[in-house]
Short mmCIF file of C-alpha atoms and ligand atoms in Angstrom, two decimals:
data_model
loop_
_atom_site.label_atom_id
_atom_site.label_comp_id
_atom_site.label_asym_id
_atom_site.label_seq_id
_atom_site.Cartn_x
_atom_site.Cartn_y
_atom_site.Cartn_z
CA MET A 1 11.76 -33.54 58.88
CA GLY A 2 13.82 -30.70 60.34
CA ASP A 3 13.36 -28.74 57.11
CA ALA A 4 9.54 -29.04 57.29
CA LEU A 5 9.61 -28.11 60.98
CA GLY A 6 12.09 -25.25 60.68
CA ALA A 7 10.67 -23.65 57.53
CA THR A 8 7.94 -22.14 59.70
CA THR A 9 10.43 -20.13 61.73
CA GLU A 10 13.03 -19.36 59.04
CA PHE A 11 14.31 -15.77 59.35
CA LEU A 12 12.34 -15.13 62.57
CA THR A 13 14.18 -14.16 65.74
CA PRO A 14 13.83 -16.29 68.86
CA ARG A 15 11.76 -13.48 70.38
CA GLU A 16 9.34 -13.47 67.45
CA ILE A 17 9.07 -17.24 67.60
CA ARG A 18 8.16 -17.06 71.30
CA GLN A 19 5.59 -14.43 70.54
CA TYR A 20 3.86 -16.44 67.79
CA HIS A 21 4.37 -20.02 68.93
CA LYS A 22 5.64 -19.97 72.55
CA VAL A 23 7.74 -23.00 71.63
CA HIS A 24 7.56 -24.09 67.99
CA ARG A 25 7.24 -27.90 68.03
CA ASP A 26 4.79 -28.92 65.29
CA ILE A 27 4.97 -29.24 61.52
CA VAL A 28 2.39 -26.66 60.49
CA GLY A 29 3.78 -24.99 57.35
CA GLY A 30 3.51 -21.23 56.88
CA GLY A 31 6.64 -19.17 57.34
CA TRP A 32 7.91 -16.61 54.86
CA LEU A 33 7.40 -19.12 52.01
CA HIS A 34 3.72 -19.68 52.97
CA LEU A 35 4.18 -23.43 52.86
CA ALA A 36 1.42 -25.99 53.14
CA PRO A 37 1.70 -28.02 56.35
CA GLY A 38 4.27 -30.79 55.79
CA ALA A 39 5.86 -29.16 52.74
CA VAL A 40 9.65 -29.09 52.46
CA THR A 41 12.08 -26.67 50.83
CA ASP A 42 15.35 -26.73 48.88
CA ASP A 43 17.21 -28.54 51.66
CA THR A 44 15.12 -31.69 51.29
CA GLU A 45 14.49 -31.31 47.56
CA MET A 46 18.20 -31.07 46.75
CA SER A 47 18.93 -34.05 49.02
CA LEU A 48 16.36 -36.08 47.11
CA ALA A 49 17.80 -34.93 43.76
CA LEU A 50 21.26 -36.00 44.94
CA GLY A 51 19.92 -39.31 46.22
CA ARG A 52 18.19 -40.03 42.89
CA SER A 53 21.45 -39.49 41.03
CA ILE A 54 23.47 -41.72 43.37
CA ILE A 55 20.89 -44.52 43.23
CA ASP A 56 20.63 -44.28 39.44
CA ARG A 57 24.42 -44.29 38.85
CA ARG A 58 25.24 -46.54 41.85
CA ARG A 59 27.93 -44.01 42.77
CA VAL A 60 28.67 -40.31 43.14
CA ASP A 61 29.15 -39.03 39.59
CA ALA A 62 29.73 -35.30 39.26
CA VAL A 63 28.00 -34.73 35.92
CA SER A 64 24.98 -36.81 36.90
CA ILE A 65 24.63 -34.83 40.13
CA ALA A 66 24.94 -31.49 38.33
CA GLU A 67 22.24 -32.68 35.90
CA ALA A 68 20.00 -33.67 38.81
CA PHE A 69 20.41 -30.25 40.43
CA SER A 70 19.80 -28.57 37.09
CA ALA A 71 16.60 -30.56 36.57
CA TRP A 72 15.51 -29.59 40.06
CA MET A 73 16.09 -25.88 39.28
CA ARG A 74 14.05 -26.28 36.11
CA SER A 75 11.15 -27.52 38.25
CA LYS A 76 10.78 -23.98 39.66
CA PRO A 77 11.52 -24.74 43.31
CA VAL A 78 9.80 -22.73 46.01
CA ASP A 79 13.19 -21.56 47.28
CA ILE A 80 16.75 -21.60 45.95
CA GLY A 81 19.91 -20.06 47.39
CA ASN A 82 22.02 -17.62 45.37
CA THR A 83 25.16 -19.74 45.59
CA VAL A 84 23.26 -22.81 44.47
CA ARG A 85 21.74 -20.96 41.54
CA ARG A 86 25.16 -19.63 40.48
CA GLY A 87 26.68 -23.11 40.59
CA ILE A 88 23.91 -24.64 38.49
CA VAL A 89 24.07 -21.79 35.97
CA HIS A 90 27.85 -22.31 35.82
CA TYR A 91 27.31 -25.98 35.00
CA ARG A 92 24.71 -25.19 32.36
CA SER A 93 26.93 -22.66 30.63
CA THR A 94 30.28 -24.49 30.86
CA GLY A 95 29.43 -28.18 31.26
CA ARG A 96 31.76 -28.24 34.25
CA PRO A 97 30.17 -29.75 37.39
CA LYS A 98 32.61 -27.94 39.67
CA ILE A 99 33.00 -24.27 40.50
CA ASP A 100 36.35 -22.65 41.25
CA GLN A 101 37.31 -22.23 44.86
CA ASN A 102 35.95 -19.04 46.39
CA GLU A 103 35.41 -17.96 49.97
CA GLN A 104 31.94 -16.55 49.16
CA SER A 105 30.68 -20.09 48.71
CA ALA A 106 31.10 -20.94 52.42
CA GLY A 107 27.35 -21.02 52.89
CA ASN A 108 25.52 -24.05 54.26
CA GLY A 109 24.01 -25.13 50.92
CA ALA A 110 26.35 -28.07 50.29
CA CYS A 111 26.01 -29.32 53.85
CA MET A 112 22.21 -29.16 53.96
CA ARG A 113 21.89 -31.85 51.25
CA CYS A 114 24.80 -34.19 52.11
CA LEU A 115 22.91 -37.07 53.75
CA PRO A 116 22.63 -39.37 50.68
CA VAL A 117 26.43 -39.39 50.36
CA ALA A 118 26.79 -40.41 54.00
CA LEU A 119 24.34 -43.30 53.53
CA ALA A 120 25.79 -44.58 50.24
CA TYR A 121 29.44 -44.39 51.38
CA CYS A 122 28.95 -45.35 55.05
CA ARG A 123 30.95 -48.55 54.56
CA ALA A 124 33.51 -47.15 52.14
CA PRO A 125 37.03 -46.09 53.14
CA VAL A 126 37.05 -42.59 54.59
CA GLU A 127 39.00 -41.15 51.62
CA GLN A 128 36.20 -42.34 49.31
CA LEU A 129 33.60 -40.85 51.62
CA VAL A 130 35.36 -37.50 51.67
CA SER A 131 35.95 -37.41 47.94
CA ALA A 132 32.27 -38.23 47.38
CA VAL A 133 31.27 -35.36 49.67
CA HIS A 134 33.53 -32.94 47.82
CA VAL A 135 32.22 -33.89 44.40
CA GLN A 136 28.62 -33.22 45.42
CA SER A 137 29.58 -30.05 47.29
CA HIS A 138 31.73 -28.50 44.57
CA VAL A 139 28.94 -28.39 42.03
CA THR A 140 27.82 -25.25 43.88
CA HIS A 141 30.05 -24.65 46.92
CA ASN A 142 33.84 -24.75 46.93
CA ALA A 143 35.39 -23.19 50.02
CA PRO A 144 37.61 -24.65 52.75
CA LEU A 145 35.10 -23.88 55.53
CA SER A 146 32.20 -25.42 53.61
CA ASP A 147 34.27 -28.53 52.89
CA ALA A 148 35.49 -28.85 56.47
CA GLY A 149 32.00 -28.46 57.90
CA THR A 150 30.32 -30.75 55.41
CA ASP A 151 33.00 -33.47 55.76
CA THR A 152 32.45 -33.27 59.50
CA VAL A 153 28.68 -33.70 59.31
CA VAL A 154 29.00 -36.68 56.98
CA LYS A 155 31.62 -38.31 59.20
CA MET A 156 29.42 -37.74 62.26
CA VAL A 157 26.45 -39.38 60.54
CA VAL A 158 28.58 -42.38 59.57
CA ALA A 159 30.02 -42.66 63.09
CA ALA A 160 26.50 -42.66 64.54
CA LEU A 161 25.28 -45.26 62.02
CA GLN A 162 28.21 -47.44 63.04
CA GLY A 163 27.08 -47.22 66.67
CA GLY A 164 29.77 -44.81 67.85
CA GLY A 165 27.25 -42.79 69.83
CA ARG A 166 27.52 -39.16 70.86
CA ARG A 167 31.06 -39.62 72.15
CA SER A 168 32.44 -40.38 68.70
CA MET A 169 30.27 -37.66 67.15
CA ARG A 170 31.66 -35.18 69.61
CA GLN A 171 35.24 -36.20 68.86
CA ILE A 172 34.65 -35.55 65.19
CA ALA A 173 33.07 -32.14 65.89
CA ASP A 174 35.96 -31.25 68.17
CA ALA A 175 38.49 -32.23 65.50
CA LEU A 176 36.80 -29.69 63.24
CA VAL A 177 37.18 -27.03 65.92
CA SER A 178 40.88 -27.89 66.30
CA GLY A 179 41.45 -27.37 62.59
CA PHE A 180 39.11 -24.39 62.21
CA PRO A 181 38.61 -22.60 65.56
CA ALA A 182 35.81 -20.45 64.10
CA PHE A 183 33.54 -23.49 64.62
CA ARG A 184 33.95 -23.36 68.44
CA TYR A 185 30.54 -24.09 69.87
CA ASP A 186 31.22 -24.10 73.62
CA GLY A 187 30.61 -20.39 74.11
CA ARG A 188 27.40 -18.48 74.44
CA ARG A 189 24.20 -19.67 72.87
CA VAL A 190 24.01 -19.12 69.11
CA GLU A 191 20.76 -17.43 68.12
CA ASN A 192 19.61 -16.35 64.65
CA PRO A 193 22.26 -18.52 62.97
CA SER A 194 22.97 -17.22 59.49
CA GLY A 195 23.43 -19.24 56.32
CA TRP A 196 27.20 -19.16 56.83
CA ILE A 197 28.34 -22.74 57.44
CA VAL A 198 30.16 -21.71 60.63
CA ASP A 199 27.11 -20.13 62.28
CA THR A 200 24.88 -22.94 61.12
CA LEU A 201 27.01 -25.75 62.51
CA ARG A 202 27.72 -23.97 65.79
CA ALA A 203 23.97 -23.80 66.42
CA VAL A 204 23.47 -27.40 65.33
CA PHE A 205 26.26 -28.75 67.53
CA GLN A 206 25.02 -26.81 70.55
CA ALA A 207 21.52 -28.19 70.07
CA LEU A 208 22.68 -31.76 69.42
CA PHE A 209 25.03 -31.97 72.39
CA SER A 210 22.79 -30.19 74.91
CA THR A 211 19.78 -32.48 74.37
CA SER A 212 19.10 -36.19 74.65
CA GLY A 213 16.54 -37.02 71.99
CA PHE A 214 15.57 -36.47 68.36
CA GLU A 215 12.55 -34.26 69.03
CA GLU A 216 14.34 -32.26 71.71
CA ALA A 217 17.35 -31.57 69.47
CA LEU A 218 15.25 -30.38 66.54
CA VAL A 219 12.93 -28.26 68.67
CA ASP A 220 15.97 -26.67 70.31
CA VAL A 221 17.64 -25.75 67.03
CA VAL A 222 14.64 -24.41 65.10
CA ASN A 223 13.57 -22.20 68.02
CA ARG A 224 16.88 -20.35 67.62
CA GLY A 225 15.39 -18.89 64.43
CA GLY A 226 17.61 -17.61 61.63
CA ASP A 227 18.24 -20.22 58.93
CA SER A 228 16.11 -22.65 60.89
CA ASP A 229 14.95 -24.92 58.08
CA THR A 230 18.59 -25.66 57.33
CA THR A 231 19.72 -26.02 60.94
CA GLY A 232 16.68 -28.27 61.33
CA ALA A 233 17.64 -30.33 58.29
CA ILE A 234 21.23 -30.83 59.45
CA ALA A 235 20.25 -31.52 63.06
CA GLY A 236 17.73 -34.01 61.67
CA MET A 237 20.45 -35.96 59.84
CA LEU A 238 22.68 -36.11 62.90
CA ALA A 239 19.99 -36.78 65.49
CA GLY A 240 18.30 -39.27 63.16
CA ALA A 241 21.52 -41.25 62.79
CA LEU A 242 22.12 -41.07 66.53
CA TYR A 243 18.67 -41.93 67.88
CA GLY A 244 17.21 -44.05 65.07
CA ARG A 245 13.89 -43.89 63.30
CA GLU A 246 11.83 -45.01 66.31
CA ALA A 247 12.78 -41.69 67.92
CA ILE A 248 10.94 -39.69 65.25
CA PRO A 249 7.65 -38.45 66.73
CA LEU A 250 4.69 -40.04 64.97
CA ARG A 251 2.93 -36.69 64.72
CA TRP A 252 5.87 -35.40 62.65
CA SER A 253 5.96 -38.43 60.32
CA ASN A 254 2.22 -38.12 59.80
CA ALA A 255 2.42 -34.39 59.16
CA LEU A 256 5.22 -34.61 56.59
CA ASP A 257 4.11 -34.46 52.94
CA THR A 258 3.29 -38.09 52.05
CA ALA A 259 5.14 -38.22 48.72
CA VAL A 260 8.23 -36.66 50.30
CA ARG A 261 8.16 -39.03 53.26
CA GLN A 262 7.82 -42.06 50.99
CA GLU A 263 10.67 -40.98 48.72
CA CYS A 264 12.90 -40.28 51.74
CA GLU A 265 12.19 -43.75 53.13
CA GLN A 266 12.70 -45.49 49.79
CA GLN A 267 15.92 -43.63 49.10
CA ALA A 268 17.29 -44.42 52.55
CA ILE A 269 16.67 -48.13 51.96
CA SER A 270 18.22 -48.04 48.47
CA LEU A 271 21.25 -46.03 49.59
CA VAL A 272 22.00 -48.34 52.51
CA ALA A 273 21.56 -51.34 50.20
CA LEU A 274 24.05 -49.71 47.85
CA ALA A 275 26.49 -49.25 50.73
CA ASN A 276 26.11 -52.90 51.74
CA GLY A 277 26.36 -54.20 48.19
CA GLY A 278 29.46 -52.17 47.35
CA VAL A 279 29.03 -48.66 46.05
CA GLN A 280 31.06 -47.79 42.94
CA PRO A 281 34.03 -45.41 43.17
CA VAL A 282 33.44 -41.69 42.75
CA ILE A 283 33.59 -40.12 39.29
CA GLU A 284 34.83 -36.56 39.46
CA GLY A 285 34.03 -33.92 36.89
CA THR A 286 36.46 -34.03 33.99
CA GLY A 287 36.10 -30.36 33.24
CA ILE A 288 35.61 -31.27 29.59
CA SER A 289 32.77 -29.23 28.19
CA ASN A 290 30.15 -30.72 25.94
CA HIS A 291 27.94 -27.69 26.30
CA GLY A 292 30.01 -25.39 24.08
MN1 MN B 301 15.38 -24.26 52.69
MN1 MN B 302 17.48 -22.34 54.89
#
């Protein structure tokens, strides 16, 4: 939802957004990718690829996830990040579903697609949850800041699903800031957030904690411009978990691409059923190559 909304304003500045839209608050497509109204981008498509793998395997399985991402790249997506492409190419050429740690992979690409892990492991012990997040992340992104930020988002979603409310979400965000002060979000307003995980999450946290509804939070974050489809996607996970599906404006649900909306709904049901029925333990990549 946030991806479809924010794709229109991706890479615009807040000033340009004001000029074209006053306040951007409708799913109308367009943007630099010239999207049809309701179309989504890599953020949603990779989430759905991840969700398919988890539902199929009844667990997070590194090789299955890497295969799902590789199949998605083969489908000629409308947009794909450089770090994501590198990670998938690495898997294709080595058979290893995990890249080596490197600071350059601290983009927001692992975080933008993490929701299916949060749903499937929402009742699992926190160590399982975190190891599941890392396995999906490390296919393409392996950096301490990316891990810390993505772990935090997943934990916040789970806390909200468990009824912890904004107070518990805020505690989790503040624990991130204690460990990694770069994520401080109490300063001046973040505009034009980049694709760096730190910038992205600072904008998302500001928007989430300064508003009191799903629509308000998403409108706030995408009107900051920059990587707005991704800030929209992440704010959508957090605000969706916090406010529930009734809070989603009907005009947004109706505008979203029908096939995408239906797959999102079906996956959410299947992933929560998996969580309730007992998700299987994570399978990490062995590093053994069968691709030569
Ligand atoms: Mn995108
Ligand atoms: Mn983006």
